[in-house]
A tleap script that builds the chain and sets N, CA, C and O, in Angstrom:
source leaprc.protein.ff14SB
mol = sequence {
  NMET SER GLU MET ARG LEU LEU ALA ALA VAL
  ASP LEU GLY GLU ALA PHE ARG VAL VAL VAL
  GLU THR ALA ARG PHE LEU GLN GLU GLY LEU
  GLY LEU PRO ALA GLU LEU LEU HIE VAL VAL
  PRO THR PRO TYR LEU GLU ALA LEU GLY ARG
  ARG PHE PRO ASP LEU ALA PRO ARG LEU GLU
  ALA THR LEU GLY LEU VAL GLU GLU GLY VAL
  ARG GLU ALA LEU ALA GLU THR GLY LEU ARG
  CGLY
}
set mol.1.N position { -18.087 10.283 -13.458 }
set mol.1.CA position { -18.787 10.531 -14.692 }
set mol.1.C position { -20.083 9.734 -14.700 }
set mol.1.O position { -20.085 8.556 -14.344 }
set mol.2.N position { -21.182 10.359 -15.100 }
set mol.2.CA position { -22.472 9.677 -15.075 }
set mol.2.C position { -22.669 8.833 -16.334 }
set mol.2.O position { -22.043 9.066 -17.369 }
set mol.3.N position { -23.541 7.867 -16.213 }
set mol.3.CA position { -23.852 6.969 -17.320 }
set mol.3.C position { -24.649 7.707 -18.396 }
set mol.3.O position { -25.566 8.468 -18.087 }
set mol.4.N position { -24.296 7.478 -19.652 }
set mol.4.CA position { -25.035 8.091 -20.748 }
set mol.4.C position { -26.337 7.331 -20.955 }
set mol.4.O position { -26.422 6.128 -20.707 }
set mol.5.N position { -27.354 8.064 -21.416 }
set mol.5.CA position { -28.640 7.445 -21.713 }
set mol.5.C position { -29.292 8.217 -22.838 }
set mol.5.O position { -28.907 9.344 -23.149 }
set mol.6.N position { -30.264 7.604 -23.430 }
set mol.6.CA position { -31.001 8.192 -24.533 }
set mol.6.C position { -32.371 8.609 -24.017 }
set mol.6.O position { -33.134 7.775 -23.528 }
set mol.7.N position { -32.684 9.897 -24.124 }
set mol.7.CA position { -33.989 10.394 -23.711 }
set mol.7.C position { -34.838 10.667 -24.954 }
set mol.7.O position { -34.395 11.344 -25.883 }
set mol.8.N position { -36.041 10.144 -24.961 }
set mol.8.CA position { -36.970 10.375 -26.067 }
set mol.8.C position { -38.181 11.118 -25.510 }
set mol.8.O position { -38.902 10.595 -24.661 }
set mol.9.N position { -38.398 12.338 -25.991 }
set mol.9.CA position { -39.522 13.150 -25.525 }
set mol.9.C position { -40.789 12.749 -26.267 }
set mol.9.O position { -40.817 12.731 -27.498 }
set mol.10.N position { -41.840 12.427 -25.511 }
set mol.10.CA position { -43.120 12.033 -26.093 }
set mol.10.C position { -44.239 12.863 -25.478 }
set mol.10.O position { -44.156 13.298 -24.330 }
set mol.11.N position { -45.292 13.071 -26.274 }
set mol.11.CA position { -46.454 13.786 -25.750 }
set mol.11.C position { -47.743 12.978 -25.943 }
set mol.11.O position { -48.839 13.509 -25.760 }
set mol.12.N position { -47.620 11.718 -26.306 }
set mol.12.CA position { -48.730 10.796 -26.552 }
set mol.12.C position { -49.567 11.214 -27.758 }
set mol.12.O position { -50.708 10.777 -27.906 }
set mol.13.N position { -49.005 12.054 -28.612 }
set mol.13.CA position { -49.691 12.476 -29.834 }
set mol.13.C position { -49.535 11.438 -30.934 }
set mol.13.O position { -49.202 10.281 -30.679 }
set mol.14.N position { -49.781 11.873 -32.149 }
set mol.14.CA position { -49.767 10.966 -33.296 }
set mol.14.C position { -48.420 10.292 -33.519 }
set mol.14.O position { -48.380 9.166 -34.014 }
set mol.15.N position { -47.333 10.936 -33.175 }
set mol.15.CA position { -45.997 10.380 -33.416 }
set mol.15.C position { -45.502 9.503 -32.268 }
set mol.15.O position { -44.364 9.035 -32.305 }
set mol.16.N position { -46.324 9.272 -31.257 }
set mol.16.CA position { -45.902 8.523 -30.067 }
set mol.16.C position { -45.269 7.181 -30.415 }
set mol.16.O position { -44.153 6.889 -29.987 }
set mol.17.N position { -45.969 6.377 -31.180 }
set mol.17.CA position { -45.471 5.033 -31.510 }
set mol.17.C position { -44.159 5.096 -32.299 }
set mol.17.O position { -43.256 4.290 -32.076 }
set mol.18.N position { -44.060 6.047 -33.212 }
set mol.18.CA position { -42.843 6.194 -34.017 }
set mol.18.C position { -41.660 6.558 -33.122 }
set mol.18.O position { -40.565 6.019 -33.286 }
set mol.19.N position { -41.879 7.460 -32.187 }
set mol.19.CA position { -40.800 7.868 -31.274 }
set mol.19.C position { -40.370 6.691 -30.404 }
set mol.19.O position { -39.177 6.486 -30.179 }
set mol.20.N position { -41.341 5.918 -29.913 }
set mol.20.CA position { -41.015 4.757 -29.076 }
set mol.20.C position { -40.202 3.743 -29.882 }
set mol.20.O position { -39.193 3.233 -29.395 }
set mol.21.N position { -40.629 3.452 -31.094 }
set mol.21.CA position { -39.900 2.492 -31.929 }
set mol.21.C position { -38.501 3.003 -32.263 }
set mol.21.O position { -37.547 2.225 -32.286 }
set mol.22.N position { -38.373 4.290 -32.520 }
set mol.22.CA position { -37.061 4.877 -32.790 }
set mol.22.C position { -36.158 4.755 -31.566 }
set mol.22.O position { -34.978 4.425 -31.689 }
set mol.23.N position { -36.714 5.022 -30.391 }
set mol.23.CA position { -35.942 4.896 -29.150 }
set mol.23.C position { -35.476 3.456 -28.949 }
set mol.23.O position { -34.336 3.219 -28.549 }
set mol.24.N position { -36.348 2.507 -29.223 }
set mol.24.CA position { -35.956 1.093 -29.095 }
set mol.24.C position { -34.822 0.757 -30.067 }
set mol.24.O position { -33.849 0.099 -29.697 }
set mol.25.N position { -34.960 1.215 -31.307 }
set mol.25.CA position { -33.956 0.962 -32.333 }
set mol.25.C position { -32.602 1.552 -31.929 }
set mol.25.O position { -31.573 0.881 -32.010 }
set mol.26.N position { -32.615 2.805 -31.498 }
set mol.26.CA position { -31.377 3.466 -31.091 }
set mol.26.C position { -30.791 2.834 -29.828 }
set mol.26.O position { -29.573 2.725 -29.692 }
set mol.27.N position { -31.650 2.425 -28.920 }
set mol.27.CA position { -31.188 1.769 -27.698 }
set mol.27.C position { -30.373 0.529 -28.057 }
set mol.27.O position { -29.290 0.305 -27.518 }
set mol.28.N position { -30.903 -0.257 -28.960 }
set mol.28.CA position { -30.204 -1.479 -29.366 }
set mol.28.C position { -28.935 -1.147 -30.154 }
set mol.28.O position { -27.874 -1.717 -29.899 }
set mol.29.N position { -29.050 -0.228 -31.107 }
set mol.29.CA position { -27.917 0.100 -31.964 }
set mol.29.C position { -26.777 0.793 -31.242 }
set mol.29.O position { -25.608 0.538 -31.532 }
set mol.30.N position { -27.109 1.662 -30.308 }
set mol.30.CA position { -26.090 2.421 -29.587 }
set mol.30.C position { -25.666 1.769 -28.277 }
set mol.30.O position { -24.648 2.135 -27.689 }
set mol.31.N position { -26.446 0.816 -27.837 }
set mol.31.CA position { -26.134 0.168 -26.565 }
set mol.31.C position { -26.342 1.078 -25.370 }
set mol.31.O position { -25.683 0.922 -24.342 }
set mol.32.N position { -27.269 2.039 -25.505 }
set mol.32.CA position { -27.586 2.962 -24.421 }
set mol.32.C position { -28.999 2.692 -23.929 }
set mol.32.O position { -29.883 2.407 -24.737 }
set mol.33.N position { -29.234 2.774 -22.624 }
set mol.33.CA position { -30.609 2.616 -22.149 }
set mol.33.C position { -31.466 3.794 -22.600 }
set mol.33.O position { -31.075 4.953 -22.458 }
set mol.34.N position { -32.631 3.484 -23.143 }
set mol.34.CA position { -33.558 4.530 -23.591 }
set mol.34.C position { -34.595 4.782 -22.515 }
set mol.34.O position { -35.074 3.854 -21.864 }
set mol.35.N position { -34.934 6.039 -22.339 }
set mol.35.CA position { -35.980 6.439 -21.405 }
set mol.35.C position { -36.932 7.381 -22.117 }
set mol.35.O position { -36.521 8.187 -22.953 }
set mol.36.N position { -38.207 7.272 -21.778 }
set mol.36.CA position { -39.208 8.164 -22.336 }
set mol.36.C position { -39.451 9.304 -21.361 }
set mol.36.O position { -39.572 9.092 -20.154 }
set mol.37.N position { -39.521 10.494 -21.892 }
set mol.37.CA position { -39.780 11.680 -21.095 }
set mol.37.C position { -41.085 12.286 -21.598 }
set mol.37.O position { -41.145 12.797 -22.716 }
set mol.38.N position { -42.120 12.230 -20.780 }
set mol.38.CA position { -43.423 12.762 -21.183 }
set mol.38.C position { -43.419 14.274 -21.025 }
set mol.38.O position { -43.090 14.795 -19.959 }
set mol.39.N position { -43.783 14.971 -22.082 }
set mol.39.CA position { -43.810 16.434 -22.059 }
set mol.39.C position { -45.228 16.926 -22.326 }
set mol.39.O position { -45.938 16.400 -23.184 }
set mol.40.N position { -45.620 17.943 -21.574 }
set mol.40.CA position { -46.944 18.546 -21.738 }
set mol.40.C position { -46.820 20.060 -21.654 }
set mol.40.O position { -45.902 20.580 -21.020 }
set mol.41.N position { -47.744 20.763 -22.293 }
set mol.41.CA position { -47.691 22.235 -22.245 }
set mol.41.C position { -48.264 22.774 -20.941 }
set mol.41.O position { -49.335 23.381 -20.943 }
set mol.42.N position { -47.564 22.561 -19.823 }
set mol.42.CA position { -48.091 22.985 -18.527 }
set mol.42.C position { -48.322 24.481 -18.404 }
set mol.42.O position { -49.257 24.875 -17.707 }
set mol.43.N position { -47.522 25.350 -19.044 }
set mol.43.CA position { -47.819 26.777 -18.904 }
set mol.43.C position { -49.246 27.117 -19.355 }
set mol.43.O position { -49.897 27.980 -18.766 }
set mol.44.N position { -49.716 26.446 -20.382 }
set mol.44.CA position { -51.078 26.688 -20.849 }
set mol.44.C position { -52.089 26.275 -19.781 }
set mol.44.O position { -53.030 27.014 -19.491 }
set mol.45.N position { -51.892 25.103 -19.204 }
set mol.45.CA position { -52.826 24.608 -18.192 }
set mol.45.C position { -52.771 25.477 -16.929 }
set mol.45.O position { -53.798 25.757 -16.311 }
set mol.46.N position { -51.577 25.892 -16.562 }
set mol.46.CA position { -51.447 26.773 -15.402 }
set mol.46.C position { -52.138 28.109 -15.669 }
set mol.46.O position { -52.769 28.676 -14.777 }
set mol.47.N position { -52.018 28.604 -16.888 }
set mol.47.CA position { -52.670 29.865 -17.249 }
set mol.47.C position { -54.190 29.716 -17.188 }
set mol.47.O position { -54.890 30.639 -16.770 }
set mol.48.N position { -54.689 28.582 -17.595 }
set mol.48.CA position { -56.142 28.347 -17.500 }
set mol.48.C position { -56.606 28.410 -16.054 }
set mol.48.O position { -57.643 28.999 -15.751 }
set mol.49.N position { -55.828 27.795 -15.158 }
set mol.49.CA position { -56.170 27.809 -13.741 }
set mol.49.C position { -56.158 29.210 -13.152 }
set mol.49.O position { -56.976 29.535 -12.291 }
set mol.50.N position { -55.231 30.039 -13.615 }
set mol.50.CA position { -55.178 31.432 -13.131 }
set mol.50.C position { -56.320 32.259 -13.719 }
set mol.50.O position { -56.921 33.083 -13.029 }
set mol.51.N position { -56.608 32.033 -14.990 }
set mol.51.CA position { -57.657 32.808 -15.672 }
set mol.51.C position { -59.046 32.434 -15.179 }
set mol.51.O position { -59.930 33.284 -15.069 }
set mol.52.N position { -59.225 31.147 -14.882 }
set mol.52.CA position { -60.511 30.646 -14.411 }
set mol.52.C position { -60.308 29.925 -13.077 }
set mol.52.O position { -60.310 28.695 -13.037 }
set mol.53.N position { -60.134 30.678 -11.983 }
set mol.53.CA position { -59.830 30.065 -10.687 }
set mol.53.C position { -60.853 29.017 -10.249 }
set mol.53.O position { -60.511 28.064 -9.549 }
set mol.54.N position { -62.101 29.197 -10.662 }
set mol.54.CA position { -63.116 28.215 -10.275 }
set mol.54.C position { -62.878 26.858 -10.949 }
set mol.54.O position { -63.376 25.839 -10.470 }
set mol.55.N position { -62.131 26.837 -12.042 }
set mol.55.CA position { -61.825 25.586 -12.737 }
set mol.55.C position { -60.552 24.917 -12.232 }
set mol.55.O position { -60.306 23.745 -12.518 }
set mol.56.N position { -59.748 25.658 -11.487 }
set mol.56.CA position { -58.446 25.153 -11.047 }
set mol.56.C position { -58.532 23.799 -10.339 }
set mol.56.O position { -57.749 22.907 -10.666 }
set mol.57.N position { -59.448 23.606 -9.384 }
set mol.57.CA position { -59.512 22.291 -8.728 }
set mol.57.C position { -59.844 21.163 -9.707 }
set mol.57.O position { -59.297 20.065 -9.599 }
set mol.58.N position { -60.734 21.430 -10.656 }
set mol.58.CA position { -61.082 20.394 -11.630 }
set mol.58.C position { -59.930 20.133 -12.591 }
set mol.58.O position { -59.707 18.995 -13.002 }
set mol.59.N position { -59.198 21.184 -12.948 }
set mol.59.CA position { -58.021 20.991 -13.803 }
set mol.59.C position { -56.987 20.118 -13.095 }
set mol.59.O position { -56.414 19.215 -13.705 }
set mol.60.N position { -56.750 20.383 -11.825 }
set mol.60.CA position { -55.799 19.578 -11.049 }
set mol.60.C position { -56.245 18.127 -10.976 }
set mol.60.O position { -55.435 17.216 -11.142 }
set mol.61.N position { -57.528 17.912 -10.728 }
set mol.61.CA position { -58.055 16.546 -10.651 }
set mol.61.C position { -57.914 15.836 -11.991 }
set mol.61.O position { -57.541 14.664 -12.048 }
set mol.62.N position { -58.211 16.547 -13.053 }
set mol.62.CA position { -58.094 15.971 -14.393 }
set mol.62.C position { -56.648 15.633 -14.705 }
set mol.62.O position { -56.364 14.571 -15.258 }
set mol.63.N position { -55.729 16.532 -14.353 }
set mol.63.CA position { -54.315 16.259 -14.583 }
set mol.63.C position { -53.847 15.023 -13.816 }
set mol.63.O position { -53.000 14.271 -14.297 }
set mol.64.N position { -54.395 14.821 -12.640 }
set mol.64.CA position { -54.060 13.622 -11.871 }
set mol.64.C position { -54.498 12.360 -12.604 }
set mol.64.O position { -53.760 11.376 -12.640 }
set mol.65.N position { -55.688 12.384 -13.185 }
set mol.65.CA position { -56.175 11.239 -13.963 }
set mol.65.C position { -55.325 11.023 -15.208 }
set mol.65.O position { -55.001 9.892 -15.569 }
set mol.66.N position { -54.972 12.123 -15.852 }
set mol.66.CA position { -54.142 12.038 -17.055 }
set mol.66.C position { -52.781 11.441 -16.711 }
set mol.66.O position { -52.269 10.589 -17.436 }
set mol.67.N position { -52.200 11.891 -15.607 }
set mol.67.CA position { -50.896 11.378 -15.200 }
set mol.67.C position { -50.950 9.868 -14.997 }
set mol.67.O position { -50.027 9.153 -15.386 }
set mol.68.N position { -52.014 9.389 -14.398 }
set mol.68.CA position { -52.182 7.951 -14.189 }
set mol.68.C position { -52.228 7.216 -15.533 }
set mol.68.O position { -51.576 6.187 -15.707 }
set mol.69.N position { -53.004 7.752 -16.477 }
set mol.69.CA position { -53.097 7.146 -17.799 }
set mol.69.C position { -51.769 7.174 -18.541 }
set mol.69.O position { -51.418 6.215 -19.229 }
set mol.70.N position { -51.030 8.271 -18.404 }
set mol.70.CA position { -49.725 8.401 -19.058 }
set mol.70.C position { -48.760 7.362 -18.505 }
set mol.70.O position { -48.033 6.720 -19.264 }
set mol.71.N position { -48.749 7.195 -17.192 }
set mol.71.CA position { -47.861 6.190 -16.580 }
set mol.71.C position { -48.150 4.804 -17.150 }
set mol.71.O position { -47.225 4.043 -17.437 }
set mol.72.N position { -49.421 4.477 -17.313 }
set mol.72.CA position { -49.800 3.182 -17.876 }
set mol.72.C position { -49.344 3.064 -19.326 }
set mol.72.O position { -48.804 2.033 -19.727 }
set mol.73.N position { -49.559 4.118 -20.115 }
set mol.73.CA position { -49.170 4.094 -21.534 }
set mol.73.C position { -47.658 3.942 -21.681 }
set mol.73.O position { -47.191 3.194 -22.541 }
set mol.74.N position { -46.898 4.640 -20.853 }
set mol.74.CA position { -45.441 4.526 -20.924 }
set mol.74.C position { -44.970 3.150 -20.478 }
set mol.74.O position { -44.045 2.591 -21.067 }
set mol.75.N position { -45.599 2.600 -19.442 }
set mol.75.CA position { -45.226 1.284 -18.951 }
set mol.75.C position { -45.460 0.210 -20.013 }
set mol.75.O position { -44.698 -0.754 -20.100 }
set mol.76.N position { -46.504 0.370 -20.816 }
set mol.76.CA position { -46.822 -0.605 -21.864 }
set mol.76.C position { -45.760 -0.658 -22.946 }
set mol.76.O position { -45.689 -1.643 -23.680 }
set mol.77.N position { -44.927 0.376 -23.069 }
set mol.77.CA position { -43.888 0.383 -24.102 }
set mol.77.C position { -42.721 -0.525 -23.745 }
set mol.77.O position { -41.961 -0.942 -24.619 }
set mol.78.N position { -42.581 -0.826 -22.466 }
set mol.78.CA position { -41.443 -1.625 -22.030 }
set mol.78.C position { -40.192 -0.795 -21.790 }
set mol.78.O position { -39.180 -1.324 -21.329 }
set mol.79.N position { -40.245 0.501 -22.095 }
set mol.79.CA position { -39.116 1.386 -21.852 }
set mol.79.C position { -39.345 2.113 -20.536 }
set mol.79.O position { -40.481 2.288 -20.096 }
set mol.80.N position { -38.264 2.529 -19.926 }
set mol.80.CA position { -38.374 3.287 -18.687 }
set mol.80.C position { -38.970 4.668 -18.990 }
set mol.80.O position { -38.613 5.306 -19.981 }
set mol.81.N position { -39.864 5.108 -18.138 }
set mol.81.CA position { -40.495 6.399 -18.343 }
set mol.81.C position { -40.168 7.367 -17.243 }
set mol.81.O position { -40.627 8.509 -17.269 }
savepdb mol mol.pdb
quit
């Protein structure tokens, strides 16, 4: 049987801090490790790349930069991401 954990979905929007604090609260109260799961609307971005093939390389490069920033933001919470 696998270990139970608490997953909190975040998108770095306005509710980000509230979700992180809620995850911390529940982690302590339930005694379960909390993890943050970053969610993004990738179908939209993939559709942009298909619709505008000339933009696809720049979209990929931008997503790489965003991913780096997201990793840093999640790490700053102290919760596993």
